[in-house]
Amino acid sequence: DAKTTQPTSMDCAEGRAANLPCNHSTISGNEYVYWYRQIHSQGPQYIIHGLKNNETNEMASLIITEDRKSSTLILPHATLRDTAVYYCIVSFNAGKSTFGDGTTLTVKP
Amino acid sequence: GAGVSQSPSNKVTEKGKDVELRCDPISGHTALYWYRQSLGQGLEFLIYFQGNSAPDKSGLPSDRFSAERTGGSVSTLTIQRTQQEDSAVYLCAVTRRLGHEQFFGPGTRLTVL
């Protein structure tokens, strides 16, 4: 699986959009980009995934660059409950991936 | 989440003892994964079961670790002769047919004294 690089931490004001970047410059053509988040002391929660096109669901939007070397997860209106560690994973397979250290997002009132 | 349960929720054991960790997944899943998460770190893939195929054990850190899945459902992760560095949260996850989403259990926190 391709390696990903994410900032260690980010802050966001409550009610504003949170934009979490991820670099995956070695991604191969049929690898998907997955995003998960983990709230303290819980199992990870799936957020969204994509291959080439931008994707949106009820939780977030995923913007993938045309060359697929990077992506951005967007939480449109962050709330305090969105405070969590966000993991970006690139994989051929829905699982069987090692999650890196992720980005710790802190949403502040 | 989504009906994946794990037991026990917490396990404290002495160095050198064997432990068994259990994962009870929702029915209808197609693949089952075990991960390990050390304190303050990301998830480390351990082993993967898919249908009737032989499991992918490429992530197991040593031969003290093994896992089985009985009847295509319940899975047990066994750690023999536990070491202090085995202390971590062990997470089980499943996927459904044609699905990309992994559903994680709450994990078992293992502490080896």
mmCIF file of C-alpha atoms in Angstrom:
data_model
loop_
_atom_site.group_PDB
_atom_site.id
_atom_site.type_symbol
_atom_site.label_atom_id
_atom_site.label_comp_id
_atom_site.label_asym_id
_atom_site.label_seq_id
_atom_site.Cartn_x
_atom_site.Cartn_y
_atom_site.Cartn_z
ATOM 1 C CA ASP A 1 0.000 0.000 0.000
ATOM 2 C CA ALA A 2 1.154 3.524 -0.714
ATOM 3 C CA LYS A 3 2.440 5.606 2.177
ATOM 4 C CA THR A 4 0.517 8.682 3.313
ATOM 5 C CA THR A 5 1.668 11.865 5.004
ATOM 6 C CA GLN A 6 -0.613 13.931 7.218
ATOM 7 C CA PRO A 7 -0.012 16.888 9.540
ATOM 8 C CA THR A 8 0.288 15.841 13.148
ATOM 9 C CA SER A 9 -2.372 18.211 14.426
ATOM 10 C CA MET A 10 -4.836 20.890 13.361
ATOM 11 C CA ASP A 11 -7.265 23.226 15.069
ATOM 12 C CA CYS A 12 -10.614 24.384 13.751
ATOM 13 C CA ALA A 13 -13.219 26.783 15.098
ATOM 14 C CA GLU A 14 -16.630 25.325 15.790
ATOM 15 C CA GLY A 15 -19.006 25.910 12.884
ATOM 16 C CA ARG A 16 -16.213 26.457 10.372
ATOM 17 C CA ALA A 17 -15.063 24.040 7.717
ATOM 18 C CA ALA A 18 -12.231 21.708 8.660
ATOM 19 C CA ASN A 19 -9.906 20.863 5.763
ATOM 20 C CA LEU A 20 -7.600 17.941 6.453
ATOM 21 C CA PRO A 21 -4.859 17.323 3.869
ATOM 22 C CA CYS A 22 -3.185 14.046 2.965
ATOM 23 C CA ASN A 23 -0.274 13.412 0.624
ATOM 24 C CA HIS A 24 -0.005 10.065 -1.151
ATOM 25 C CA SER A 25 2.425 10.720 -3.971
ATOM 26 C CA THR A 26 3.198 7.011 -4.575
ATOM 27 C CA ILE A 27 -0.430 5.973 -5.014
ATOM 28 C CA SER A 28 -1.004 3.475 -7.829
ATOM 29 C CA GLY A 29 -3.836 3.478 -10.320
ATOM 30 C CA ASN A 30 -6.240 1.156 -8.580
ATOM 31 C CA GLU A 31 -5.632 2.130 -4.982
ATOM 32 C CA TYR A 32 -8.450 3.817 -3.130
ATOM 33 C CA VAL A 33 -8.168 6.702 -0.672
ATOM 34 C CA TYR A 34 -9.976 5.989 2.607
ATOM 35 C CA TRP A 35 -10.604 8.256 5.561
ATOM 36 C CA TYR A 36 -11.412 7.083 9.075
ATOM 37 C CA ARG A 37 -11.580 8.862 12.372
ATOM 38 C CA GLN A 38 -11.082 7.676 15.914
ATOM 39 C CA ILE A 39 -12.620 9.390 18.863
ATOM 40 C CA HIS A 40 -10.788 8.785 22.115
ATOM 41 C CA SER A 41 -11.075 5.219 23.424
ATOM 42 C CA GLN A 42 -13.334 4.055 20.592
ATOM 43 C CA GLY A 43 -12.772 1.938 17.493
ATOM 44 C CA PRO A 44 -12.170 3.806 14.240
ATOM 45 C CA GLN A 45 -15.191 5.001 12.274
ATOM 46 C CA TYR A 46 -15.373 5.008 8.480
ATOM 47 C CA ILE A 47 -15.942 8.443 6.947
ATOM 48 C CA ILE A 48 -15.573 8.268 3.190
ATOM 49 C CA HIS A 49 -13.536 6.794 0.363
ATOM 50 C CA GLY A 50 -12.792 7.583 -3.277
ATOM 51 C CA LEU A 51 -10.819 6.433 -6.286
ATOM 52 C CA LYS A 52 -10.581 9.322 -8.745
ATOM 53 C CA ASN A 53 -13.674 11.467 -8.437
ATOM 54 C CA ASN A 54 -14.582 13.769 -5.600
ATOM 55 C CA GLU A 55 -17.063 12.230 -3.211
ATOM 56 C CA THR A 56 -19.595 13.574 -0.739
ATOM 57 C CA ASN A 57 -21.735 11.907 1.879
ATOM 58 C CA GLU A 58 -23.614 12.988 4.960
ATOM 59 C CA MET A 59 -20.434 13.233 7.000
ATOM 60 C CA ALA A 60 -17.869 14.830 4.729
ATOM 61 C CA SER A 61 -16.508 15.589 1.275
ATOM 62 C CA LEU A 62 -13.380 14.118 -0.248
ATOM 63 C CA ILE A 63 -11.453 16.094 -2.817
ATOM 64 C CA ILE A 64 -8.825 14.134 -4.773
ATOM 65 C CA THR A 65 -6.394 16.004 -7.017
ATOM 66 C CA GLU A 66 -6.347 15.135 -10.684
ATOM 67 C CA ASP A 67 -2.945 13.441 -10.398
ATOM 68 C CA ARG A 68 -4.243 11.606 -7.295
ATOM 69 C CA LYS A 69 -1.101 12.443 -5.357
ATOM 70 C CA SER A 70 -3.002 14.214 -2.613
ATOM 71 C CA SER A 71 -6.472 14.590 -1.172
ATOM 72 C CA THR A 72 -8.403 16.736 1.291
ATOM 73 C CA LEU A 73 -11.122 15.678 3.671
ATOM 74 C CA ILE A 74 -13.612 18.456 4.318
ATOM 75 C CA LEU A 75 -15.931 18.584 7.304
ATOM 76 C CA PRO A 76 -18.217 21.435 6.229
ATOM 77 C CA HIS A 77 -19.414 22.623 9.643
ATOM 78 C CA ALA A 78 -17.189 21.239 12.357
ATOM 79 C CA THR A 79 -18.676 20.591 15.785
ATOM 80 C CA LEU A 80 -16.999 19.814 19.087
ATOM 81 C CA ARG A 81 -17.897 16.156 18.549
ATOM 82 C CA ASP A 82 -15.690 16.101 15.462
ATOM 83 C CA THR A 83 -12.610 16.338 17.677
ATOM 84 C CA ALA A 84 -10.762 13.109 16.869
ATOM 85 C CA VAL A 85 -7.753 11.576 15.152
ATOM 86 C CA TYR A 86 -8.316 11.430 11.393
ATOM 87 C CA TYR A 87 -6.556 8.742 9.371
ATOM 88 C CA CYS A 88 -5.931 8.814 5.632
ATOM 89 C CA ILE A 89 -5.191 5.380 4.154
ATOM 90 C CA VAL A 90 -4.402 4.326 0.616
ATOM 91 C CA SER A 91 -5.096 0.711 -0.230
ATOM 92 C CA PHE A 92 -6.237 -1.812 -2.843
ATOM 93 C CA ASN A 93 -8.267 -3.465 -0.147
ATOM 94 C CA ALA A 94 -10.869 -2.055 2.230
ATOM 95 C CA GLY A 95 -8.804 -3.384 5.108
ATOM 96 C CA LYS A 96 -5.397 -4.928 5.572
ATOM 97 C CA SER A 97 -3.798 -1.523 5.932
ATOM 98 C CA THR A 98 -1.646 -0.013 8.593
ATOM 99 C CA PHE A 99 -3.055 3.265 9.799
ATOM 100 C CA GLY A 100 -0.361 5.882 10.394
ATOM 101 C CA ASP A 101 -0.402 8.388 13.220
ATOM 102 C CA GLY A 102 -3.117 10.489 11.542
ATOM 103 C CA THR A 103 -4.055 14.103 12.207
ATOM 104 C CA THR A 104 -5.394 15.104 15.592
ATOM 105 C CA LEU A 105 -8.170 17.589 14.873
ATOM 106 C CA THR A 106 -9.258 19.774 17.762
ATOM 107 C CA VAL A 107 -12.463 21.728 17.259
ATOM 108 C CA LYS A 108 -12.574 24.734 19.542
ATOM 109 C CA PRO A 109 -15.627 26.688 20.691
ATOM 110 C CA GLY B 1 -20.066 -0.396 15.708
ATOM 111 C CA ALA B 2 -22.605 -2.083 13.461
ATOM 112 C CA GLY B 3 -22.800 -5.168 15.667
ATOM 113 C CA VAL B 4 -19.138 -6.080 16.087
ATOM 114 C CA SER B 5 -18.475 -7.021 19.682
ATOM 115 C CA GLN B 6 -15.212 -7.945 21.335
ATOM 116 C CA SER B 7 -14.469 -9.620 24.622
ATOM 117 C CA PRO B 8 -13.113 -9.094 27.120
ATOM 118 C CA SER B 9 -13.063 -5.302 27.032
ATOM 119 C CA ASN B 10 -10.027 -5.311 29.316
ATOM 120 C CA LYS B 11 -7.513 -8.046 30.052
ATOM 121 C CA VAL B 12 -4.641 -7.884 32.503
ATOM 122 C CA THR B 13 -2.212 -10.771 32.446
ATOM 123 C CA GLU B 14 1.225 -11.683 33.669
ATOM 124 C CA LYS B 15 4.210 -11.958 31.394
ATOM 125 C CA GLY B 16 4.512 -15.465 29.985
ATOM 126 C CA LYS B 17 0.816 -16.312 30.160
ATOM 127 C CA ASP B 18 -1.332 -17.077 27.110
ATOM 128 C CA VAL B 19 -4.385 -14.946 26.289
ATOM 129 C CA GLU B 20 -7.354 -15.340 23.961
ATOM 130 C CA LEU B 21 -9.213 -12.353 22.565
ATOM 131 C CA ARG B 22 -12.593 -12.829 20.956
ATOM 132 C CA CYS B 23 -14.398 -11.051 18.116
ATOM 133 C CA ASP B 24 -18.119 -11.614 17.460
ATOM 134 C CA PRO B 25 -18.974 -10.032 14.119
ATOM 135 C CA ILE B 26 -22.293 -9.205 12.527
ATOM 136 C CA SER B 27 -23.731 -11.850 10.273
ATOM 137 C CA GLY B 28 -23.246 -11.440 6.551
ATOM 138 C CA HIS B 29 -19.741 -10.048 6.708
ATOM 139 C CA THR B 30 -17.277 -11.205 4.098
ATOM 140 C CA ALA B 31 -13.904 -10.300 5.576
ATOM 141 C CA LEU B 32 -12.547 -10.017 9.092
ATOM 142 C CA TYR B 33 -9.424 -8.164 10.206
ATOM 143 C CA TRP B 34 -7.410 -7.910 13.393
ATOM 144 C CA TYR B 35 -5.383 -4.812 14.237
ATOM 145 C CA ARG B 36 -3.198 -3.741 17.128
ATOM 146 C CA GLN B 37 -2.947 -0.182 18.433
ATOM 147 C CA SER B 38 -0.223 0.728 20.858
ATOM 148 C CA LEU B 39 -0.696 3.749 23.089
ATOM 149 C CA GLY B 40 -0.766 6.984 21.116
ATOM 150 C CA GLN B 41 -0.087 5.307 17.810
ATOM 151 C CA GLY B 42 -1.973 4.308 14.679
ATOM 152 C CA LEU B 43 -3.351 0.873 13.850
ATOM 153 C CA GLU B 44 -1.081 -1.991 12.855
ATOM 154 C CA PHE B 45 -2.607 -4.681 10.629
ATOM 155 C CA LEU B 46 -2.194 -8.201 12.002
ATOM 156 C CA ILE B 47 -4.260 -10.783 10.093
ATOM 157 C CA TYR B 48 -7.097 -11.004 7.579
ATOM 158 C CA PHE B 49 -9.735 -13.665 6.853
ATOM 159 C CA GLN B 50 -11.705 -13.678 3.580
ATOM 160 C CA GLY B 51 -14.262 -16.379 2.843
ATOM 161 C CA ASN B 52 -12.787 -19.857 2.832
ATOM 162 C CA SER B 53 -9.359 -18.697 1.691
ATOM 163 C CA ALA B 54 -6.295 -19.193 3.807
ATOM 164 C CA PRO B 55 -5.862 -16.210 6.119
ATOM 165 C CA ASP B 56 -3.355 -13.507 5.299
ATOM 166 C CA LYS B 57 -1.001 -13.605 8.281
ATOM 167 C CA SER B 58 1.523 -11.154 6.883
ATOM 168 C CA GLY B 59 1.060 -8.663 9.712
ATOM 169 C CA LEU B 60 1.565 -11.008 12.659
ATOM 170 C CA PRO B 61 4.634 -9.778 14.574
ATOM 171 C CA SER B 62 5.844 -13.196 15.749
ATOM 172 C CA ASP B 63 4.895 -16.859 15.866
ATOM 173 C CA ARG B 64 3.472 -16.282 19.350
ATOM 174 C CA PHE B 65 0.468 -14.719 17.613
ATOM 175 C CA SER B 66 -2.214 -16.790 15.895
ATOM 176 C CA ALA B 67 -5.857 -16.415 14.980
ATOM 177 C CA GLU B 68 -8.693 -18.530 13.760
ATOM 178 C CA ARG B 69 -12.199 -17.947 12.549
ATOM 179 C CA THR B 70 -14.755 -20.623 13.293
ATOM 180 C CA GLY B 71 -17.743 -21.240 11.085
ATOM 181 C CA GLY B 72 -16.894 -18.154 9.072
ATOM 182 C CA SER B 73 -17.991 -15.996 11.965
ATOM 183 C CA VAL B 74 -16.470 -15.754 15.443
ATOM 184 C CA SER B 75 -12.734 -15.133 15.507
ATOM 185 C CA THR B 76 -10.192 -15.656 18.258
ATOM 186 C CA LEU B 77 -6.770 -14.030 18.441
ATOM 187 C CA THR B 78 -4.367 -15.978 20.637
ATOM 188 C CA ILE B 79 -1.123 -14.609 22.032
ATOM 189 C CA GLN B 80 1.163 -17.178 23.618
ATOM 190 C CA ARG B 81 3.816 -16.412 26.231
ATOM 191 C CA THR B 82 2.795 -12.761 26.394
ATOM 192 C CA GLN B 83 5.450 -10.071 26.647
ATOM 193 C CA GLN B 84 5.138 -6.538 27.988
ATOM 194 C CA GLU B 85 5.458 -5.128 24.475
ATOM 195 C CA ASP B 86 2.231 -6.970 23.574
ATOM 196 C CA SER B 87 0.333 -4.458 25.721
ATOM 197 C CA ALA B 88 -2.012 -2.608 23.363
ATOM 198 C CA VAL B 89 -5.615 -2.325 22.239
ATOM 199 C CA TYR B 90 -6.553 -5.148 19.879
ATOM 200 C CA LEU B 91 -9.255 -4.221 17.381
ATOM 201 C CA CYS B 92 -11.388 -6.415 15.166
ATOM 202 C CA ALA B 93 -13.059 -5.106 12.003
ATOM 203 C CA VAL B 94 -15.298 -6.578 9.313
ATOM 204 C CA THR B 95 -16.424 -5.625 5.847
ATOM 205 C CA ARG B 96 -19.568 -6.614 4.006
ATOM 206 C CA ARG B 97 -19.896 -8.024 0.494
ATOM 207 C CA LEU B 98 -18.707 -5.491 -2.097
ATOM 208 C CA GLY B 99 -18.350 -2.946 0.693
ATOM 209 C CA HIS B 100 -15.439 -0.615 1.285
ATOM 210 C CA GLU B 101 -16.392 0.319 4.816
ATOM 211 C CA GLN B 102 -14.757 -1.434 7.731
ATOM 212 C CA PHE B 103 -16.888 -1.768 10.858
ATOM 213 C CA PHE B 104 -14.734 -1.817 13.964
ATOM 214 C CA GLY B 105 -15.421 -3.332 17.331
ATOM 215 C CA PRO B 106 -14.669 -1.436 20.537
ATOM 216 C CA GLY B 107 -11.415 -3.296 21.074
ATOM 217 C CA THR B 108 -9.804 -5.272 23.879
ATOM 218 C CA ARG B 109 -7.251 -3.456 26.009
ATOM 219 C CA LEU B 110 -4.504 -5.915 26.900
ATOM 220 C CA THR B 111 -2.066 -5.115 29.680
ATOM 221 C CA VAL B 112 0.866 -7.448 30.265
ATOM 222 C CA LEU B 113 2.510 -6.925 33.642
#
